[in-house]
Each structure stands twice: as C-alpha cells, then as structure tokens.
Rosetta silent file (secondary structure, phi, psi, omega in degrees, C-alpha in Angstrom):
SEQUENCE: XXXXXXXXXXXXXXXXXXXXXXXXXXXXXXXXXXXXXXXXXXXXXXXXXXXXXXXXXXXXXXXXXXXXXXXXXXXXXXXXXXXXXXXXXXXXXXXXXXXXXXXXXXXXXXXXXXXXXXXXXXXXXXXXXXXXXXXXXXXXXXXXXXXXXXXXXXXXXXXXXXXXXXXXXXXXXXXXXXXXXXXXXXXXXXXXXXXXXXXXXXXXXXXXXXXXXXXXXXXXXXXXXXXXXXXXXXXXXXXXXXXXXXXXXXXXXXXXXXXXXXXXXXXXXXXXXXXXXXXXXXXXXXXXXXXXXXXXXXXXXXXXXXXXXXXXXXXXXXXXX
SCORE:     score description
SCORE:     0.000 S_00000001
   1 L     0.000  -43.294  179.066   94.708  -83.753  -83.029 S_00000001
   2 H   -63.829  -42.008  179.516   97.841  -81.760  -83.869 S_00000001
   3 H   -63.882  -35.265  179.370   96.182  -80.262  -86.926 S_00000001
   4 H   -66.487  -41.641  178.251   93.206  -79.197  -84.801 S_00000001
   5 H   -65.627  -39.905  178.405   95.447  -77.399  -82.297 S_00000001
   6 H   -64.542  -36.107  178.096   97.327  -75.669  -85.128 S_00000001
   7 H   -64.125  -41.559  177.911   93.983  -74.499  -86.600 S_00000001
   8 H   -64.310  -39.478 -179.840   93.005  -72.976  -83.280 S_00000001
   9 H   -64.784  -43.723  178.350   96.378  -71.251  -83.024 S_00000001
  10 H   -62.727  -40.367  178.401   96.067  -69.832  -86.539 S_00000001
  11 H   -63.439  -40.215  178.918   92.561  -68.636  -85.769 S_00000001
  12 H   -62.000  -45.448  179.161   93.819  -66.996  -82.575 S_00000001
  13 H   -68.265  -29.818  177.516   96.565  -65.129  -84.465 S_00000001
  14 H   -65.565  -43.025  178.369   94.073  -64.065  -87.131 S_00000001
  15 H   -62.856  -43.249  179.716   91.878  -62.421  -84.481 S_00000001
  16 H   -62.482  -43.294 -179.518   94.924  -60.696  -82.947 S_00000001
  17 H   -63.740  -43.747  178.992   96.054  -59.443  -86.352 S_00000001
  18 H   -64.621  -45.512 -179.913   92.607  -58.111  -87.213 S_00000001
  19 H   -63.069  -41.564  178.785   92.193  -56.461  -83.814 S_00000001
  20 H   -62.155  -41.472  178.428   95.685  -54.931  -84.049 S_00000001
  21 H   -63.072  -44.740 -179.422   94.903  -53.539  -87.480 S_00000001
  22 H   -64.425  -44.119 -179.792   91.606  -52.032  -86.276 S_00000001
  23 H   -64.711  -42.116  179.558   93.162  -50.536  -83.131 S_00000001
  24 H   -61.799  -44.230 -179.791   96.088  -49.111  -85.107 S_00000001
  25 H   -64.830  -45.085 -179.381   93.765  -47.497  -87.644 S_00000001
  26 H   -64.909  -41.772  179.097   91.456  -46.101  -84.948 S_00000001
  27 H   -62.422  -44.358  178.999   94.403  -44.826  -82.905 S_00000001
  28 H   -63.155  -38.141  179.685   95.958  -43.114  -85.922 S_00000001
  29 H   -65.249  -46.628 -179.138   92.598  -41.556  -86.768 S_00000001
  30 H   -65.520  -41.551  178.299   92.054  -40.184  -83.248 S_00000001
  31 H   -62.552  -38.717  178.361   95.611  -38.887  -83.004 S_00000001
  32 H   -63.899  -42.900  179.112   95.151  -37.162  -86.351 S_00000001
  33 H   -62.092  -45.467  179.690   91.920  -35.487  -85.217 S_00000001
  34 H   -63.364  -42.049 -179.610   93.544  -34.246  -82.002 S_00000001
  35 H   -63.595  -41.049 -179.992   96.615  -33.037  -83.907 S_00000001
  36 H   -64.554  -42.174  178.386   94.450  -31.140  -86.429 S_00000001
  37 H   -63.072  -41.166  178.784   92.489  -29.460  -83.632 S_00000001
  38 H   -65.773  -40.164  178.922   95.724  -28.440  -81.897 S_00000001
  39 H   -63.101  -46.841 -179.582   97.165  -27.102  -85.148 S_00000001
  40 H   -59.888  -44.835 -179.104   94.022  -25.079  -85.863 S_00000001
  41 H   -65.045  -44.798 -177.012   93.995  -23.654  -82.332 S_00000001
  42 H   -67.753  -41.847 -179.156   97.722  -22.847  -82.281 S_00000001
  43 H   -66.614  -43.652  178.873   97.757  -21.241  -85.733 S_00000001
  44 H   -62.445  -43.906  179.445   94.685  -19.141  -84.967 S_00000001
  45 H   -61.831  -42.346  179.948   96.128  -18.059  -81.622 S_00000001
  46 H   -65.587  -42.992 -179.162   99.449  -17.132  -83.252 S_00000001
  47 H   -65.663  -41.906  177.625   97.748  -15.207  -86.068 S_00000001
  48 H   -61.198  -40.502  178.880   95.514  -13.304  -83.637 S_00000001
  49 H   -63.664  -40.016  178.053   98.609  -12.393  -81.621 S_00000001
  50 H   -62.043  -45.231 -179.234  100.336  -11.133  -84.768 S_00000001
  51 H   -65.954  -36.714  176.949   97.316   -8.978  -85.681 S_00000001
  52 H   -64.895  -38.484  177.627   97.138   -7.615  -82.137 S_00000001
  53 H   -66.923  -37.599  176.180  100.804   -6.650  -82.358 S_00000001
  54 H   -63.659  -42.706  178.501  100.126   -4.946  -85.702 S_00000001
  55 H   -61.228  -43.399  177.957   97.211   -3.094  -84.090 S_00000001
  56 H   -61.311  -41.447  178.929   99.437   -1.999  -81.221 S_00000001
  57 H   -63.432  -43.557  178.922  102.051   -0.783  -83.701 S_00000001
  58 H   -64.373  -39.109  178.286   99.449    1.213  -85.660 S_00000001
  59 H   -61.649  -41.375  179.231   98.134    2.732  -82.427 S_00000001
  60 H   -68.025  -36.625  176.754  101.632    3.852  -81.510 S_00000001
  61 H   -62.356  -44.808  179.382  102.147    5.319  -84.992 S_00000001
  62 H   -61.878  -45.075  179.137   98.924    7.314  -84.647 S_00000001
  63 H   -61.221  -39.507 -179.910   99.915    8.524  -81.184 S_00000001
  64 H   -66.100  -38.326  178.591  103.332    9.527  -82.517 S_00000001
  65 H   -64.452  -43.723 -179.961  101.771   11.495  -85.402 S_00000001
  66 H   -65.390  -40.599  178.136   99.488   13.382  -83.021 S_00000001
  67 H   -64.973  -41.460  179.157  102.374   14.093  -80.649 S_00000001
  68 H   -65.417  -39.768  178.206  104.547   15.281  -83.527 S_00000001
  69 H   -62.290  -42.795  178.355  101.754   17.526  -84.820 S_00000001
  70 H   -63.781  -44.033 -179.282  101.373   19.057  -81.377 S_00000001
  71 H   -63.828  -42.514 -179.659  105.122   19.536  -81.041 S_00000001
  72 H   -64.376  -41.179 -178.802  105.420   21.097  -84.512 S_00000001
  73 H   -68.823  -37.791  176.351  102.542   23.499  -83.866 S_00000001
  74 H   -64.266  -40.348  178.536  103.993   24.540  -80.498 S_00000001
  75 H   -63.898  -41.466  177.358  107.354   25.100  -82.174 S_00000001
  76 H   -62.970  -41.408  179.172  105.682   27.211  -84.854 S_00000001
  77 H   -60.952  -40.604  178.518  103.891   29.221  -82.161 S_00000001
  78 H   -64.598  -37.961  178.271  107.221   29.893  -80.446 S_00000001
  79 H   -67.066  -38.337  178.869  108.700   31.073  -83.762 S_00000001
  80 H   -65.079  -43.712  179.536  105.712   33.381  -84.349 S_00000001
  81 H   -64.841  -31.072 -178.245  106.051   34.874  -80.858 S_00000001
  82 H   -80.320  -17.985 -178.740  109.775   35.368  -81.433 S_00000001
  83 L   -71.159  124.479 -179.197  109.267   37.145  -84.771 S_00000001
  84 L   -88.197  -21.629 -179.091  109.680   40.884  -84.296 S_00000001
  85 L  -110.048  116.787 -179.410  108.524   41.787  -87.779 S_00000001
  86 H   -62.283  -20.273 -177.964  104.939   40.851  -88.647 S_00000001
  87 H   -67.786  -21.128 -178.559  105.890   40.906  -92.324 S_00000001
  88 H   -83.101  -10.995 -176.091  107.791   37.611  -91.958 S_00000001
  89 H   -59.717  -47.386  179.213  104.679   35.748  -90.752 S_00000001
  90 H   -57.792  -38.790  178.992  103.337   34.859  -94.241 S_00000001
  91 H   -67.415  -44.978 -178.412  106.733   33.448  -95.215 S_00000001
  92 H   -62.785  -47.531 -178.072  107.081   31.556  -91.941 S_00000001
  93 H   -71.511  -38.294  177.905  103.579   30.090  -92.040 S_00000001
  94 H   -63.478  -40.187  178.134  103.726   29.340  -95.775 S_00000001
  95 H   -64.313  -38.208  179.491  106.971   27.433  -95.343 S_00000001
  96 H   -63.281  -46.597 -178.273  105.418   25.446  -92.516 S_00000001
  97 H   -65.158  -32.037  179.406  102.392   24.413  -94.592 S_00000001
  98 H   -67.559  -25.176 -173.171  104.592   23.355  -97.491 S_00000001
  99 L  -112.348    9.264 -179.712  106.480   20.904  -95.288 S_00000001
 100 L  -139.483  156.053  175.302  103.698   19.492  -93.116 S_00000001
 101 L   -74.286  -21.343  178.335  100.374   17.728  -93.563 S_00000001
 102 L   -65.852  134.403  179.659   98.813   20.246  -91.186 S_00000001
 103 E  -136.091 -175.612  177.669   96.965   22.944  -93.117 S_00000001
 104 E    67.558   30.809 -178.912   94.538   25.792  -92.715 S_00000001
 105 E   -56.807  128.092 -176.529   96.879   27.822  -90.515 S_00000001
 106 E  -140.271  133.530  174.931   94.900   30.663  -88.993 S_00000001
 107 E  -114.747  125.590  179.162   95.828   33.340  -86.479 S_00000001
 108 E  -113.012  129.390 -179.924   93.009   35.037  -84.572 S_00000001
 109 L   -82.117 -178.839 -176.199   93.732   38.154  -82.512 S_00000001
 110 L   -64.307  -17.725  179.037   92.242   39.017  -79.132 S_00000001
 111 L   -97.629    8.227  177.835   89.238   40.686  -80.790 S_00000001
 112 L    82.557   13.439  179.377   88.336   37.603  -82.819 S_00000001
 113 L   -95.640  142.129  177.693   89.685   38.929  -86.113 S_00000001
 114 E   -80.355  115.730  177.759   91.702   36.740  -88.497 S_00000001
 115 E   -97.605  -10.839  172.333   95.121   38.316  -88.953 S_00000001
 116 E  -153.216  138.995 -178.885   96.346   35.388  -91.025 S_00000001
 117 L    85.306 -178.125 -176.412   94.412   32.770  -92.954 S_00000001
 118 L   -86.438  -11.449  178.995   90.718   32.639  -93.730 S_00000001
 119 L    94.249   -5.735 -177.794   89.672   32.272  -90.120 S_00000001
 120 L  -113.092   -7.975 -179.444   88.136   28.799  -90.494 S_00000001
 121 L    54.001   33.153 -179.609   91.271   26.574  -90.463 S_00000001
 122 L    68.093   17.311  178.465   89.680   24.608  -93.334 S_00000001
 123 E   -97.070  131.230 -172.666   86.749   23.653  -91.052 S_00000001
 124 L   -55.272  -48.767 -177.177   83.333   23.869  -92.732 S_00000001
 125 L   -96.198   14.185 -179.725   81.530   25.564  -89.861 S_00000001
 126 L    78.391 -177.263 -177.752   84.563   27.447  -88.664 S_00000001
 127 L   -78.023  120.960 -178.523   86.316   27.109  -85.333 S_00000001
 128 L   -61.449  144.852 -179.949   83.813   26.084  -82.622 S_00000001
 129 H   -61.812  -41.942 -179.917   83.414   28.523  -79.742 S_00000001
 130 H   -62.434  -33.660  179.727   83.884   25.800  -77.179 S_00000001
 131 H   -69.766  -39.619  177.535   87.155   24.778  -78.783 S_00000001
 132 H   -61.297  -41.515  179.689   88.475   28.354  -78.623 S_00000001
 133 H   -65.738  -41.909  179.503   87.631   28.518  -74.937 S_00000001
 134 H   -64.759  -39.884  178.476   89.334   25.187  -74.239 S_00000001
 135 H   -62.330  -42.318  179.949   92.454   26.329  -76.120 S_00000001
 136 H   -65.194  -36.091 -177.708   92.563   29.532  -74.054 S_00000001
 137 H   -76.357  -42.254 -173.985   92.184   27.597  -70.794 S_00000001
 138 H   -96.129  -14.232 -177.765   94.619   24.760  -71.491 S_00000001
 139 L    87.004  -24.470  176.128   97.111   26.518  -73.748 S_00000001
 140 E  -155.045  142.399 -179.729   96.739   23.756  -76.344 S_00000001
 141 E  -145.833  151.951  175.277   93.750   21.744  -77.551 S_00000001
 142 E  -133.664  133.183 -175.860   92.940   19.005  -80.040 S_00000001
 143 E   -92.492  169.561  161.811   89.414   18.296  -81.269 S_00000001
 144 E   -74.123 -177.796 -175.920   87.628   15.190  -82.372 S_00000001
 145 E   -70.601  140.768  176.619   87.052   15.030  -86.111 S_00000001
 146 E  -124.458  158.653  179.433   85.199   17.907  -87.769 S_00000001
 147 E   -80.777  127.984 -179.203   83.904   18.261  -91.312 S_00000001
 148 E   -86.102  177.322 -178.578   86.281   20.178  -93.573 S_00000001
 149 L   -61.676  -31.234 -178.770   85.524   22.564  -96.408 S_00000001
 150 L   -92.860    9.760 -178.705   85.843   19.744  -98.948 S_00000001
 151 L    84.074    1.972  178.051   83.591   17.394  -96.988 S_00000001
 152 L   -84.433  174.798  177.956   86.550   15.493  -95.593 S_00000001
 153 E  -102.360  138.803 -177.718   87.221   14.883  -91.915 S_00000001
 154 E  -138.084  149.178  174.166   89.848   16.917  -90.122 S_00000001
 155 E  -100.816  127.017 -176.568   91.307   17.135  -86.607 S_00000001
 156 E   -95.212  135.095  175.745   91.553   20.711  -85.346 S_00000001
 157 E  -117.570  148.481  176.331   94.507   21.923  -83.256 S_00000001
 158 E  -144.828  142.054  176.943   94.778   25.184  -81.340 S_00000001
 159 E  -143.975  155.854 -175.179   97.520   26.844  -79.315 S_00000001
 160 E   -87.536  138.149  173.296   97.930   30.175  -77.532 S_00000001
 161 L  -110.976  166.895  176.236  100.168   32.958  -78.852 S_00000001
 162 H   -64.814  156.886  176.094  101.414   36.077  -77.084 S_00000001
 163 H    75.311   21.089  177.985   99.170   39.107  -77.003 S_00000001
 164 H    76.101   11.833 -179.743   95.941   37.131  -76.585 S_00000001
 165 L   -87.564  161.691  177.900   96.216   35.661  -80.087 S_00000001
 166 E  -128.139  140.845  174.519   95.381   32.059  -81.086 S_00000001
 167 E  -112.013  125.386  179.964   96.968   29.820  -83.704 S_00000001
 168 E  -121.382  151.863  174.935   94.745   27.167  -85.290 S_00000001
 169 E  -158.752  161.348 -179.557   95.446   24.446  -87.850 S_00000001
 170 E  -134.901  152.306 -176.949   93.791   21.211  -88.984 S_00000001
 171 E  -122.147  125.227  178.558   95.013   17.796  -90.086 S_00000001
 172 E   -66.968  135.190 -175.939   93.116   15.608  -92.610 S_00000001
 173 H   -71.810  -25.843  179.622   92.219   12.246  -91.096 S_00000001
 174 H   -65.912  -26.017  175.211   92.860   10.301  -94.301 S_00000001
 175 H   -69.125  -32.334  175.949   96.537   11.189  -93.915 S_00000001
 176 H   -66.337  -44.937 -179.853   96.416    9.559  -90.473 S_00000001
 177 H   -64.237  -42.392  179.741   94.878    6.395  -91.902 S_00000001
 178 H   -65.250  -38.714  179.391   97.386    6.224  -94.744 S_00000001
 179 H   -65.152  -33.660  179.490  100.283    6.731  -92.358 S_00000001
 180 H   -83.228  -11.927 -178.365   99.021    3.870  -90.201 S_00000001
 181 L    96.169  126.042 -175.575   98.444    1.640  -93.235 S_00000001
 182 L   -78.328  -25.429  177.061   95.097    1.030  -94.900 S_00000001
 183 L  -106.378  171.117 -174.849   95.319   -2.770  -94.638 S_00000001
 184 L  -120.090  -47.944 -172.290   96.073   -4.881  -91.608 S_00000001
 185 E  -143.596  115.618  178.008   97.103   -8.449  -92.450 S_00000001
 186 L    54.052   41.743  178.341   98.307   -9.840  -95.791 S_00000001
 187 L    77.733    5.995 -179.376   96.587   -7.046  -97.710 S_00000001
 188 E  -114.598  161.531  174.618   93.271   -7.624  -95.921 S_00000001
 189 L    91.345  171.788 -179.841   91.395   -5.732  -93.250 S_00000001
 190 E  -157.249  179.510 -173.269   90.902   -2.089  -92.362 S_00000001
 191 E  -141.372  153.023  174.290   90.859    0.109  -89.292 S_00000001
 192 E  -120.397  155.824  159.990   88.751    2.530  -87.274 S_00000001
 193 E  -114.394  119.209 -175.648   89.564    5.104  -84.655 S_00000001
 194 E  -112.001  150.774  176.332   86.728    4.999  -82.156 S_00000001
 195 L  -109.031 -159.250 -178.693   85.798    7.293  -79.285 S_00000001
 196 H   -61.416  142.101  175.343   83.608    6.932  -76.236 S_00000001
 197 H    60.551   26.883  175.566   80.539    4.690  -76.475 S_00000001
 198 H    81.779   10.352 -179.650   81.593    3.387  -79.905 S_00000001
 199 E   -64.258  132.743  179.450   81.529    6.780  -81.626 S_00000001
 200 E   -80.692  111.309  177.996   83.367    6.655  -84.966 S_00000001
 201 E   -83.848  -50.190  177.733   86.107    9.286  -84.833 S_00000001
 202 E  -132.897  117.627 -179.275   87.868    8.258  -88.062 S_00000001
 203 L   -79.907  169.061  177.533   86.219    5.715  -90.396 S_00000001
 204 L   -67.094  148.879  179.863   88.115    3.285  -92.639 S_00000001
 205 L   -78.430  -36.340 -169.620   89.475    4.664  -95.892 S_00000001
 206 L   -73.230  -30.098 -172.920   88.845    1.567  -98.018 S_00000001
 207 L  -115.413   90.843 -175.570   85.119    1.137  -97.398 S_00000001
 208 H   -64.914  -28.518 -178.367   83.300    4.384  -98.101 S_00000001
 209 H   -67.155  -22.238  178.575   79.871    2.815  -97.439 S_00000001
 210 H   -84.300   -8.003 -179.383   80.867    2.343  -93.801 S_00000001
 211 H   -75.610   -9.899  178.723   81.688    6.040  -93.451 S_00000001
 212 H   -77.521  -15.954 -178.465   77.981    6.828  -93.131 S_00000001
 213 L   -83.296  126.326  177.256   77.929    5.240  -89.667 S_00000001
 214 L   -88.376  -13.186 -179.038   78.525    7.676  -86.851 S_00000001
 215 E  -144.252  136.395 -177.270   78.712    4.894  -84.274 S_00000001
 216 H   -64.454  -22.639  177.750   80.098    1.379  -84.541 S_00000001
 217 H   -58.410  -42.749 -176.359   77.017    0.150  -82.635 S_00000001
 218 H   -63.602  -39.202  178.643   74.800    0.863  -85.640 S_00000001
 219 H   -66.261  -42.691 -177.984   77.020   -1.198  -87.934 S_00000001
 220 H   -74.141  -32.584  178.481   77.149   -4.108  -85.478 S_00000001
 221 H   -65.058  -29.864 -178.978   73.411   -3.925  -84.701 S_00000001
 222 L   -81.378    0.173  178.045   72.654   -4.471  -88.390 S_00000001
 223 L  -113.320 -177.163 -175.934   74.599   -7.747  -88.348 S_00000001
 224 L   -85.105   59.816  179.240   74.088  -11.038  -86.478 S_00000001
 225 L  -116.175  137.667  178.435   75.568   -9.847  -83.178 S_00000001
 226 L   -75.406  153.046 -179.138   73.892  -10.198  -79.818 S_00000001
 227 H   -62.242  -34.491 -179.383   73.303   -7.075  -77.766 S_00000001
 228 H   -65.126  -43.426 -179.984   75.383   -8.531  -74.929 S_00000001
 229 H   -65.460  -41.692  178.925   78.479   -9.079  -77.080 S_00000001
 230 H   -62.310  -43.545 -178.091   78.223   -5.560  -78.534 S_00000001
 231 H   -64.857  -40.323  177.828   77.830   -4.058  -75.055 S_00000001
 232 H   -63.450  -39.397  179.032   80.870   -5.963  -73.727 S_00000001
 233 H   -63.773  -45.726 -179.837   82.902   -4.743  -76.697 S_00000001
 234 H   -65.262  -40.242  179.048   81.900   -1.105  -76.134 S_00000001
 235 H   -62.993  -39.819  177.906   82.617   -1.363  -72.394 S_00000001
 236 H   -63.443  -39.515  177.772   86.097   -2.728  -73.124 S_00000001
 237 H   -64.380  -46.931 -177.600   86.738    0.205  -75.471 S_00000001
 238 H   -65.114  -27.765  179.692   85.500    2.774  -72.935 S_00000001
 239 L   -81.694   -3.019 -179.822   87.681    1.207  -70.239 S_00000001
 240 L    72.494   26.064 -179.389   90.777    1.704  -72.420 S_00000001
 241 L   -82.206  165.172  168.981   91.462   -2.022  -72.580 S_00000001
 242 L  -118.819  152.636 -177.562   93.249   -3.901  -75.344 S_00000001
 243 E   166.904 -160.391 -179.453   92.143   -7.236  -76.720 S_00000001
 244 E  -149.975  155.257  179.112   90.261   -8.975  -79.500 S_00000001
 245 E  -155.451  151.018  177.603   86.754  -10.229  -80.228 S_00000001
 246 E  -101.822  123.158  179.681   84.957  -11.928  -83.129 S_00000001
 247 E  -132.845  163.072  179.994   81.902  -10.057  -84.440 S_00000001
 248 E   -96.607  138.548  167.891   79.751  -10.210  -87.564 S_00000001
 249 E  -139.124  128.986 -179.686   79.710   -7.612  -90.346 S_00000001
 250 L    54.837   37.686  176.376   77.790   -8.219  -93.591 S_00000001
 251 L    75.888    5.643 -179.730   77.063  -11.795  -92.536 S_00000001
 252 E  -120.388  144.592  177.520   80.756  -12.694  -92.155 S_00000001
 253 E   -72.793  133.612 -179.580   82.792  -13.235  -89.007 S_00000001
 254 E  -127.402  140.050  175.419   85.380  -10.524  -88.463 S_00000001
 255 E   -90.686  120.895  175.777   88.215  -10.357  -85.968 S_00000001
 256 E  -102.272  122.958  172.167   88.295   -7.028  -84.099 S_00000001
 257 E  -116.538  137.387 -174.039   91.551   -6.114  -82.342 S_00000001
 258 E  -136.259  143.842  179.764   91.683   -2.914  -80.313 S_00000001
 259 E  -141.475  140.308  176.564   94.350   -0.794  -78.618 S_00000001
 260 E   -71.451  148.306  173.338   94.104    2.580  -76.830 S_00000001
 261 L   -95.726  116.034 -170.056   95.761    5.608  -78.417 S_00000001
 262 L   -65.102  -29.831 -176.746   97.876    7.093  -75.648 S_00000001
 263 L   -63.876  -35.269 -179.399   97.803   10.667  -76.923 S_00000001
 264 L  -134.440  110.975 -165.960   94.056   10.933  -76.402 S_00000001
 265 L   -63.893  -24.835 -178.484   92.696    8.553  -73.778 S_00000001
 266 L   -95.528   16.271  172.959   89.195    8.216  -75.196 S_00000001
 267 L  -104.336  138.799  175.930   90.426    7.143  -78.632 S_00000001
 268 E  -126.071  133.861  174.821   90.804    3.471  -79.517 S_00000001
 269 E   -91.702  121.915 -174.960   92.539    2.088  -82.601 S_00000001
 270 E  -123.330  123.513  174.720   90.509   -0.865  -83.906 S_00000001
 271 E  -104.365  144.632 -178.214   91.565   -3.185  -86.729 S_00000001
 272 E  -126.119  123.768 -179.542   89.088   -5.457  -88.492 S_00000001
 273 E  -131.974  132.909  176.456   90.202   -8.578  -90.402 S_00000001
 274 E   -56.200  133.401 -177.074   87.942  -11.276  -91.942 S_00000001
 275 H   -62.387  -32.774  179.019   88.152  -14.378  -89.770 S_00000001
 276 H   -63.489  -29.257  176.539   88.546  -16.595  -92.839 S_00000001
 277 H   -73.290  -36.327  177.925   91.753  -14.689  -93.593 S_00000001
 278 H   -62.308  -38.771 -175.927   92.941  -15.252  -90.035 S_00000001
 279 L   -92.647    3.132 -176.815   92.370  -19.001  -90.418 S_00000001
 280 H   -62.018  -47.397  179.421   93.702  -19.197  -93.979 S_00000001
 281 H   -63.211  -40.452  179.258   97.224  -20.167  -92.938 S_00000001
 282 H   -62.438  -41.082  179.616   95.845  -22.685  -90.467 S_00000001
 283 H   -62.649  -39.449  179.430   93.666  -24.291  -93.153 S_00000001
 284 H   -66.401  -42.216  178.324   96.683  -24.645  -95.445 S_00000001
 285 H   -64.635  -39.974  179.832   98.769  -26.214  -92.670 S_00000001
 286 H   -64.116  -41.229  177.410   95.899  -28.549  -91.776 S_00000001
 287 H   -60.294  -41.562  177.772   95.596  -29.696  -95.403 S_00000001
 288 H   -64.706  -42.666  179.909   99.305  -30.457  -95.431 S_00000001
 289 H   -64.810  -39.757  179.269   99.045  -32.257  -92.096 S_00000001
 290 H   -65.527  -38.707  177.696   96.079  -34.314  -93.301 S_00000001
 291 H   -63.809  -43.894  179.271   97.980  -35.309  -96.437 S_00000001
 292 H   -65.223  -39.788  178.870  100.984  -36.378  -94.345 S_00000001
 293 H   -64.170  -39.922  178.383   98.704  -38.249  -91.937 S_00000001
 294 H   -63.296  -39.735  177.948   97.052  -40.046  -94.857 S_00000001
 295 H   -63.373  -44.078 -179.296  100.470  -41.052  -96.167 S_00000001
 296 H   -64.976  -45.219  178.850  101.509  -42.357  -92.735 S_00000001
 297 H   -62.194  -40.975  177.316   98.249  -44.248  -92.240 S_00000001
 298 H   -60.831  -39.662  179.231   98.585  -45.669  -95.731 S_00000001
 299 H   -66.390  -40.551  178.241  102.116  -46.810  -94.925 S_00000001
 300 H   -63.342  -46.369  179.652  100.935  -48.437  -91.684 S_00000001
 301 H   -63.696  -37.610  178.029   98.083  -50.220  -93.451 S_00000001
 302 H   -64.628  -40.112  178.648  100.441  -51.342  -96.220 S_00000001
 303 H   -65.309  -41.627  178.396  102.835  -52.733  -93.622 S_00000001
 304 H   -65.667  -39.876  178.210   99.992  -54.567  -91.879 S_00000001
 305 H   -64.235  -39.801  178.307   98.736  -55.893  -95.211 S_00000001
 306 H   -64.706  -40.908  178.205  102.227  -57.104  -96.085 S_00000001
 307 H   -63.011  -41.396  179.233  102.487  -58.760  -92.672 S_00000001
 308 H   -64.594  -43.037  179.323   99.109  -60.441  -93.164 S_00000001
 309 H   -61.449  -43.357  179.333  100.081  -61.635  -96.629 S_00000001
 310 H   -63.259  -41.034 -179.371  103.351  -63.017  -95.292 S_00000001
 311 H   -63.132  -48.497 -178.123  101.507  -64.719  -92.409 S_00000001
 312 H   -68.774  -30.150  175.464   98.904  -66.409  -94.633 S_00000001
 313 H   -65.655  -44.076  178.389  101.587  -67.445  -97.108 S_00000001
 314 H   -63.108  -38.034 -179.069  103.541  -69.138  -94.323 S_00000001
 315 H   -66.151  -42.231  178.528  100.393  -70.835  -93.099 S_00000001
 316 H   -61.411  -41.196 -179.776   99.604  -72.213  -96.546 S_00000001
 317 H   -63.602  -39.641  178.898  103.101  -73.573  -96.876 S_00000001
 318 H   -65.959  -38.350  179.331  102.826  -75.259  -93.503 S_00000001
 319 H   -67.571  -36.308  179.782   99.510  -76.823  -94.502 S_00000001
 320 H   -70.309  -31.514  179.577  100.950  -78.060  -97.804 S_00000001
 321 L   -81.379    0.000    0.000  103.899  -79.618  -96.012 S_00000001
C-alpha cells in the first residue's frame, strides 16, 4: 500500500516537472520574441531619428550657403557702387571670383549692355527676362536651377547696382551637394533638393541616371508605390512639413527624410537611404540578442535536466532501499 502511494506521488511530481519544463521553455520563447520585436522597433526608430537629424543639419547647411552667397553678392555690389574708378572693377570682381564658388560675374547697364563679363553669367540661354524684371523689382533675386554653359546646373543670383545697372552671378549646384555631403548614413544614401509638386531642383550627385528625372513623381511612379502614398508625400513637401516615409526605388525599400530649406520656402531637402541599411544595426543587435537568449534558454534547460536527473536518481535509490 505504501509503495503504491509513493508511486502515485512520484508520478505526480513527474507531471509537474514536465509541465514546468514546457511552461519555462514556452515562456522564454515568447519573451524572446517580444524582446526581439521591441529591439527591432527601437533600433529602427532611433536610426530614423538620427537620419532625420542629419537631414535637418544638411538643410541648414544649404540654407546657410545660400544666405552667405546672397550676403557676399550684396557686399560685392556695395563695393562696386562705392568704387569711384571704373578701372578697379576687373580687379575687384576677379578677386571675388578667385575666392568664392560663385562665378560668371556679369554687370549689365541700364541699356542692357554687358559692361563686365560675357553677359550670360555662365547660363546656357543667358539671363532670363523674367529674372531680370524680378531682380529690378525686389532688389535681389535667386532662381531655381538653370542649365549652365557646360551642361551643369547652376543657381542664378541677381542684385541691383546704382545707375540702373544689374550684377548677376551663378553658383554650380554640385558645389551645394558636396558641401552638404554626398552620402547620408554610414557612407550610404544620397539627397535631392525638391521644389513644388515634386519638381527636382537639384538631383543627387552620385547617381547620374536619376538626373534625367525632372520630377520625383516620375521616379516613384516607375517603382512599386501606390498613387496615394506618392500624393501624400508630395503634399507634405508642398506644405513645408518635415518627416519621413518609406518608398520603393528600383524594387528596394528606401527611407525618405525631408526638411524645408528656410532660405527658399518652396525648396525641400530630401535624403534617401536604403531601408536595409537603416535596419542593419538592428539586425546585428537582434542576432546578438538571439544568441544570448539561446544561451540563457540552454542554461535553463540544462538546469532542469540536471534537476530531473537528480530527482530520478533519488527515486531509484529510494526504490533500491
């Protein structure tokens, strides 16, 4: 009778031990899955925030370059107006071009004649009539990108001089891109400057094949992006918002981060980084976490196995005695 009761007790403890082992393993597995999901989410969120901060920094750099260019050109205009001897103008303007990225300095008199420079400010089709009128009305003007004599893209500046004269100069856009940095995150990514309705103002330097697109819509339409997502992205740009969105280019998910350029309200600085690069750090952390979780689970199972071995050894000894 005693042996029968002891058998039932041993059987009862065997069930408890097995159930405890199963629950422990299942609990560790579920906790690991939840932890991995949290790690992936937190790392991705942190990386996106870092890239957005980089985008904001690049936008501020671009705005600062444009502001500095405007300030330098205004200062040059003041020096030209203050010069009493016209003979010093070539020296003054030549010195300016040697020390600045701005080139194509051109002075046009009130009759439309070039009194200094070639008259085109390095712009292929010359200075647009509408731009001259805007410069005369506002005292200073800055254009969107125009095609230069060498086929490059340039931003045209204009300011008013005394005596009805105008001073024009242009800045190559690739110098703007280089100053802002051609890559975005860990040597990956590239950037656009976009205007209203997704118009490409300055294309990326690294990918020449994308420079054929005049509007970011065309690039996104040729990928696996829904019309609704593209439209929301363009509306956010036109509203001068900042943020981020995941879109497809060349069949791969890309993270787009965008910030307004304060100097010109309809310009947006947009950085593009492959999503796999964004999640690269997270994947590495997850692999490490999974390895540590496997070690912990292995240790738990080893402890349970040792406990089971000890239990069955004690039971055998009791039966032998």
